Amino acid sequence: MASKVAVVTGANKGIGFAIVRGLCKRFEGVVYLTSRDIGRGKQAVADLEKEGLNPKYHQLDITKKQSVETFRDYIKSQYDGIDILVNNAAIAFKSAAPEPVSVQAEQTLFVNYFSLLSTCEILFPILKNGARVVNLSSSAGHLSRIPSQALRNRLKDEKLTIPELSNLMQQYVDAAKQGTHAAEWGNSSYVVSKVGVTALSNIQQRMVRDRDIKVNSVHPGYVDTDMTSHKGPLTIDEGASAPLYLALDAPDSVRGQYVWHNSKIVNWESEKLEESI
């Protein structure tokens, strides 16, 4: 029961897989590789075992509350909680995807924001005091990506609640269905979803401060993965570097921050994002 536990969602490939690899090498505890697809997940575990590593596997589909609740109950039955939670699972439509923006908006926000939120709501009660949560965001998740000044002001408001943030995310989906989204929100559902993740991380940090839990969001860099159509220059292990820094190495003072792939804290609210950071 006393074992330390780390959990990575969406970890059968890409950055999530590399985060599991890094945790297995350095984390003094049990590391759970989780994935929606059991076959792919178990193959990923087998691949890491060939490297001499020993992750454990559990099925976890963040889009299904019952799946997350089953995982929560399993962890509660075996351990005394979670020490590290890395919320990596996400989707992105390709730039040439044929689906209309209304479909892309609804599906992207459902997975990347609403499902991440529900996963946190189910798993946060079993986080140990002092735990670390790493939410995978993106350079696309910088507040300056949202055209509307009024929306930016709402999203960075320190009094913003999760229900209010979720309402804003739903407003975007509704606007996309009506074709009225571009002026205020821009043209990328992925951007809106990851801005939502970063804003959510800030709110979550305020909510768990009394439990000494550290919640941060991270841009892992432009990585060579399926999600980037393998256009990114960074390897998956390079993409795992900053998430692993937040999970294992960052000072306890780093909380409620937006961290870049070079492990530097970036001002999420700045008017312009310097790409050279």
Short mmCIF file of C-alpha atoms in Angstrom, two decimals:
data_model
loop_
_atom_site.label_atom_id
_atom_site.label_comp_id
_atom_site.label_asym_id
_atom_site.label_seq_id
_atom_site.Cartn_x
_atom_site.Cartn_y
_atom_site.Cartn_z
CA MET A 1 0.00 0.00 0.00
CA ALA A 2 2.90 2.37 0.63
CA SER A 3 4.28 2.34 -2.93
CA LYS A 4 4.50 5.66 -4.73
CA VAL A 5 2.37 5.73 -7.89
CA ALA A 6 2.72 7.64 -11.16
CA VAL A 7 0.05 7.60 -13.88
CA VAL A 8 0.32 8.73 -17.50
CA THR A 9 -2.77 8.90 -19.74
CA GLY A 10 -2.68 8.25 -23.48
CA ALA A 11 0.72 6.62 -23.10
CA ASN A 12 0.90 3.84 -25.68
CA LYS A 13 2.86 6.02 -28.13
CA GLY A 14 4.44 9.40 -28.67
CA ILE A 15 5.22 11.79 -25.83
CA GLY A 16 3.15 9.81 -23.32
CA PHE A 17 5.19 6.69 -24.06
CA ALA A 18 8.42 8.62 -23.58
CA ILE A 19 7.17 10.10 -20.29
CA VAL A 20 6.51 6.57 -19.02
CA ARG A 21 9.99 5.58 -20.14
CA GLY A 22 11.54 8.48 -18.26
CA LEU A 23 9.51 7.82 -15.13
CA CYS A 24 10.46 4.13 -15.16
CA LYS A 25 14.12 5.11 -15.23
CA ARG A 26 13.97 7.64 -12.38
CA PHE A 27 10.76 7.49 -10.33
CA GLU A 28 11.05 5.48 -7.13
CA GLY A 29 7.66 3.84 -7.34
CA VAL A 30 5.15 2.15 -9.63
CA VAL A 31 4.52 3.67 -13.07
CA TYR A 32 1.20 3.04 -14.84
CA LEU A 33 1.11 3.24 -18.62
CA THR A 34 -2.55 3.71 -19.50
CA SER A 35 -4.29 3.79 -22.87
CA ARG A 36 -7.69 3.53 -24.45
CA ASP A 37 -6.71 0.53 -26.60
CA ILE A 38 -5.65 -2.48 -24.51
CA GLY A 39 -3.70 -4.20 -27.29
CA ARG A 40 -1.62 -1.12 -28.10
CA GLY A 41 -1.09 -0.42 -24.44
CA LYS A 42 0.19 -3.89 -23.66
CA GLN A 43 2.44 -3.79 -26.71
CA ALA A 44 3.89 -0.50 -25.44
CA VAL A 45 4.58 -2.12 -22.06
CA ALA A 46 6.25 -5.06 -23.82
CA ASP A 47 8.44 -2.64 -25.80
CA LEU A 48 9.58 -0.93 -22.60
CA GLU A 49 10.20 -4.29 -20.93
CA LYS A 50 12.63 -5.05 -23.77
CA GLU A 51 14.56 -1.97 -22.59
CA GLY A 52 14.77 -3.44 -19.10
CA LEU A 53 12.00 -1.22 -17.72
CA ASN A 54 8.95 -2.39 -15.78
CA PRO A 55 5.84 -0.26 -16.20
CA LYS A 56 2.45 -1.60 -15.19
CA TYR A 57 -0.56 -1.39 -17.48
CA HIS A 58 -4.19 -0.46 -16.95
CA GLN A 59 -6.83 0.39 -19.51
CA LEU A 60 -8.03 3.99 -19.23
CA ASP A 61 -10.25 5.86 -21.69
CA ILE A 62 -10.54 9.44 -20.48
CA THR A 63 -13.66 9.97 -22.61
CA LYS A 64 -15.61 7.39 -20.59
CA LYS A 65 -16.27 8.21 -16.94
CA GLN A 66 -16.87 4.55 -16.10
CA SER A 67 -13.39 3.69 -17.39
CA VAL A 68 -11.82 6.39 -15.22
CA GLU A 69 -13.89 5.34 -12.20
CA THR A 70 -12.83 1.71 -12.69
CA PHE A 71 -9.20 2.80 -12.76
CA ARG A 72 -9.69 4.98 -9.67
CA ASP A 73 -11.24 2.11 -7.76
CA TYR A 74 -8.39 -0.19 -8.78
CA ILE A 75 -5.75 2.28 -7.58
CA LYS A 76 -7.64 2.77 -4.30
CA SER A 77 -7.74 -1.00 -3.77
CA GLN A 78 -4.03 -1.47 -4.42
CA TYR A 79 -2.35 1.71 -3.17
CA ASP A 80 -2.94 4.70 -0.93
CA GLY A 81 -3.26 7.18 -3.79
CA ILE A 82 -1.48 8.80 -6.73
CA ASP A 83 1.76 10.80 -6.41
CA ILE A 84 2.17 11.90 -10.05
CA LEU A 85 -0.61 12.36 -12.61
CA VAL A 86 0.37 13.27 -16.17
CA ASN A 87 -2.67 14.16 -18.28
CA ASN A 88 -1.29 13.53 -21.76
CA ALA A 89 -4.20 12.00 -23.74
CA ALA A 90 -5.46 14.32 -26.47
CA ILE A 91 -6.47 14.50 -30.12
CA ALA A 92 -5.80 16.88 -32.99
CA PHE A 93 -7.40 17.02 -36.42
CA LYS A 94 -5.00 17.35 -39.36
CA SER A 95 -4.98 20.67 -41.18
CA ALA A 96 -6.49 19.00 -44.23
CA ALA A 97 -9.14 17.07 -42.26
CA PRO A 98 -12.44 16.90 -44.18
CA GLU A 99 -14.64 17.25 -41.09
CA PRO A 100 -16.41 20.64 -40.79
CA VAL A 101 -15.30 23.00 -38.03
CA SER A 102 -18.49 22.24 -36.09
CA VAL A 103 -17.48 18.58 -35.79
CA GLN A 104 -13.82 19.36 -35.11
CA ALA A 105 -14.77 21.82 -32.37
CA GLU A 106 -17.13 19.46 -30.58
CA GLN A 107 -14.83 16.43 -30.72
CA THR A 108 -11.60 18.29 -29.91
CA LEU A 109 -13.07 20.10 -26.92
CA PHE A 110 -14.78 16.92 -25.72
CA VAL A 111 -11.50 15.01 -25.54
CA ASN A 112 -8.90 17.67 -24.82
CA TYR A 113 -10.83 19.78 -22.33
CA PHE A 114 -14.04 18.19 -21.05
CA SER A 115 -12.67 14.64 -20.76
CA LEU A 116 -9.45 15.85 -19.14
CA LEU A 117 -11.58 17.81 -16.67
CA SER A 118 -13.79 14.84 -15.80
CA THR A 119 -10.70 12.64 -15.40
CA CYS A 120 -9.28 15.14 -12.93
CA GLU A 121 -12.55 15.39 -11.04
CA ILE A 122 -12.54 11.61 -10.60
CA LEU A 123 -8.83 11.20 -9.80
CA PHE A 124 -8.01 14.35 -7.79
CA PRO A 125 -9.69 12.98 -4.61
CA ILE A 126 -7.13 10.14 -4.57
CA LEU A 127 -4.12 12.38 -5.17
CA LYS A 128 -1.83 12.28 -2.16
CA ASN A 129 -1.05 15.50 -0.37
CA GLY A 130 2.06 16.86 -2.06
CA ALA A 131 1.27 15.19 -5.40
CA ARG A 132 2.24 16.66 -8.75
CA VAL A 133 -0.12 17.06 -11.71
CA VAL A 134 1.22 17.79 -15.19
CA ASN A 135 -1.33 18.83 -17.81
CA LEU A 136 -0.01 18.61 -21.38
CA SER A 137 -0.79 21.87 -23.12
CA SER A 138 0.94 23.32 -26.18
CA SER A 139 2.40 26.49 -27.62
CA ALA A 140 -1.13 26.66 -29.04
CA GLY A 141 -2.33 26.95 -25.43
CA HIS A 142 -0.85 30.40 -24.91
CA LEU A 143 -3.48 33.02 -24.11
CA SER A 144 -2.33 35.31 -26.94
CA ARG A 145 -3.74 32.78 -29.41
CA ILE A 146 -7.27 34.01 -28.57
CA PRO A 147 -8.11 37.10 -30.67
CA SER A 148 -10.73 38.64 -28.35
CA GLN A 149 -9.37 40.87 -25.58
CA ALA A 150 -12.59 40.40 -23.62
CA LEU A 151 -12.22 36.62 -23.77
CA ARG A 152 -8.55 36.82 -22.79
CA ASN A 153 -9.52 38.92 -19.78
CA ARG A 154 -12.12 36.36 -18.74
CA LEU A 155 -9.75 33.42 -19.16
CA LYS A 156 -7.01 34.98 -17.03
CA ASP A 157 -9.37 36.26 -14.32
CA GLU A 158 -8.13 34.86 -11.01
CA LYS A 159 -11.75 34.53 -9.86
CA LEU A 160 -12.72 32.35 -12.83
CA THR A 161 -14.30 29.07 -11.71
CA ILE A 162 -14.26 25.72 -13.47
CA PRO A 163 -18.01 25.88 -14.28
CA GLU A 164 -17.46 29.33 -15.79
CA LEU A 165 -14.49 28.11 -17.81
CA SER A 166 -16.44 25.09 -19.02
CA ASN A 167 -19.26 27.43 -20.04
CA LEU A 168 -16.79 29.46 -22.10
CA MET A 169 -15.50 26.30 -23.78
CA GLN A 170 -19.07 25.29 -24.60
CA GLN A 171 -19.75 28.78 -25.96
CA TYR A 172 -16.91 28.20 -28.42
CA VAL A 173 -18.37 24.87 -29.54
CA ASP A 174 -21.78 26.47 -29.99
CA ALA A 175 -20.27 29.37 -31.95
CA ALA A 176 -18.37 26.95 -34.18
CA LYS A 177 -21.62 25.15 -34.97
CA GLN A 178 -23.16 28.48 -35.95
CA GLY A 179 -20.08 29.61 -37.90
CA THR A 180 -19.65 32.68 -35.69
CA HIS A 181 -16.50 31.62 -33.81
CA ALA A 182 -13.61 33.07 -35.82
CA ALA A 183 -13.64 36.73 -34.78
CA GLU A 184 -13.46 36.04 -31.05
CA TRP A 185 -11.92 32.57 -30.84
CA GLY A 186 -9.86 32.20 -34.02
CA ASN A 187 -9.97 29.25 -36.39
CA SER A 188 -8.33 26.43 -34.42
CA SER A 189 -10.28 24.10 -32.15
CA TYR A 190 -6.95 22.71 -30.94
CA VAL A 191 -5.87 26.20 -29.82
CA VAL A 192 -9.10 26.73 -27.88
CA SER A 193 -8.83 23.29 -26.26
CA LYS A 194 -5.26 23.85 -25.11
CA VAL A 195 -5.94 27.40 -23.90
CA GLY A 196 -8.71 25.76 -21.92
CA VAL A 197 -6.28 23.21 -20.48
CA THR A 198 -3.85 25.94 -19.41
CA ALA A 199 -6.62 28.04 -17.86
CA LEU A 200 -7.98 24.94 -16.12
CA SER A 201 -4.54 24.17 -14.68
CA ASN A 202 -4.39 27.64 -13.14
CA ILE A 203 -7.81 27.20 -11.52
CA GLN A 204 -6.97 23.69 -10.29
CA GLN A 205 -3.82 24.99 -8.61
CA ARG A 206 -5.85 27.52 -6.65
CA MET A 207 -8.29 24.79 -5.60
CA VAL A 208 -5.70 22.33 -4.24
CA ARG A 209 -3.27 24.75 -2.65
CA ASP A 210 -4.22 23.61 0.85
CA ARG A 211 -3.16 20.04 -0.05
CA ASP A 212 0.29 21.13 -1.26
CA ILE A 213 -0.49 19.69 -4.70
CA LYS A 214 1.44 21.19 -7.59
CA VAL A 215 -0.50 21.64 -10.86
CA ASN A 216 1.29 22.93 -13.94
CA SER A 217 0.72 22.97 -17.69
CA VAL A 218 3.49 22.35 -20.19
CA HIS A 219 4.28 22.85 -23.85
CA PRO A 220 6.44 19.82 -24.69
CA GLY A 221 7.76 21.29 -27.93
CA TYR A 222 7.11 20.45 -31.57
CA VAL A 223 7.70 16.72 -31.49
CA ASP A 224 7.95 14.01 -34.16
CA THR A 225 4.68 12.17 -33.41
CA ASP A 226 1.56 10.99 -35.19
CA MET A 227 -0.21 14.10 -33.92
CA THR A 228 2.22 16.41 -35.78
CA SER A 229 2.25 14.11 -38.84
CA HIS A 230 5.89 13.52 -37.88
CA LYS A 231 6.84 17.08 -38.83
CA GLY A 232 8.21 18.05 -35.43
CA PRO A 233 12.02 18.29 -35.08
CA LEU A 234 12.13 16.98 -31.50
CA THR A 235 12.26 13.31 -30.54
CA ILE A 236 9.63 11.94 -28.20
CA ASP A 237 12.24 11.75 -25.43
CA GLU A 238 13.04 15.44 -25.96
CA GLY A 239 9.30 16.13 -25.81
CA ALA A 240 9.11 14.26 -22.51
CA SER A 241 11.86 16.35 -20.95
CA ALA A 242 9.77 19.27 -19.64
CA PRO A 243 6.86 17.09 -18.41
CA LEU A 244 9.40 14.93 -16.55
CA TYR A 245 11.00 18.07 -15.09
CA LEU A 246 7.63 19.10 -13.66
CA ALA A 247 6.85 15.59 -12.44
CA LEU A 248 10.20 14.91 -10.78
CA ASP A 249 12.60 17.84 -10.57
CA ALA A 250 10.88 21.23 -10.41
CA PRO A 251 11.12 23.08 -7.08
CA ASP A 252 7.95 22.94 -4.99
CA SER A 253 7.57 26.66 -5.67
CA VAL A 254 6.72 25.89 -9.31
CA ARG A 255 2.95 25.66 -9.23
CA GLY A 256 0.20 27.05 -11.42
CA GLN A 257 2.76 27.77 -14.14
CA TYR A 258 2.92 27.41 -17.91
CA VAL A 259 6.24 25.80 -18.72
CA TRP A 260 8.04 25.61 -22.05
CA HIS A 261 9.81 22.61 -23.55
CA ASN A 262 13.15 23.92 -22.26
CA SER A 263 11.69 23.80 -18.72
CA LYS A 264 11.51 27.62 -18.51
CA ILE A 265 8.43 29.28 -17.05
CA VAL A 266 6.65 31.41 -19.65
CA ASN A 267 4.20 34.23 -18.95
CA TRP A 268 0.91 32.74 -20.16
CA GLU A 269 -0.84 36.10 -20.09
CA SER A 270 1.68 38.11 -22.14
CA GLU A 271 0.32 39.88 -25.17
CA LYS A 272 2.68 38.05 -27.50
CA LEU A 273 4.40 34.70 -27.28
CA GLU A 274 8.05 34.84 -28.20
CA GLU A 275 8.58 31.76 -30.38
CA SER A 276 12.29 31.77 -29.63
CA ILE A 277 11.79 31.06 -25.92
#
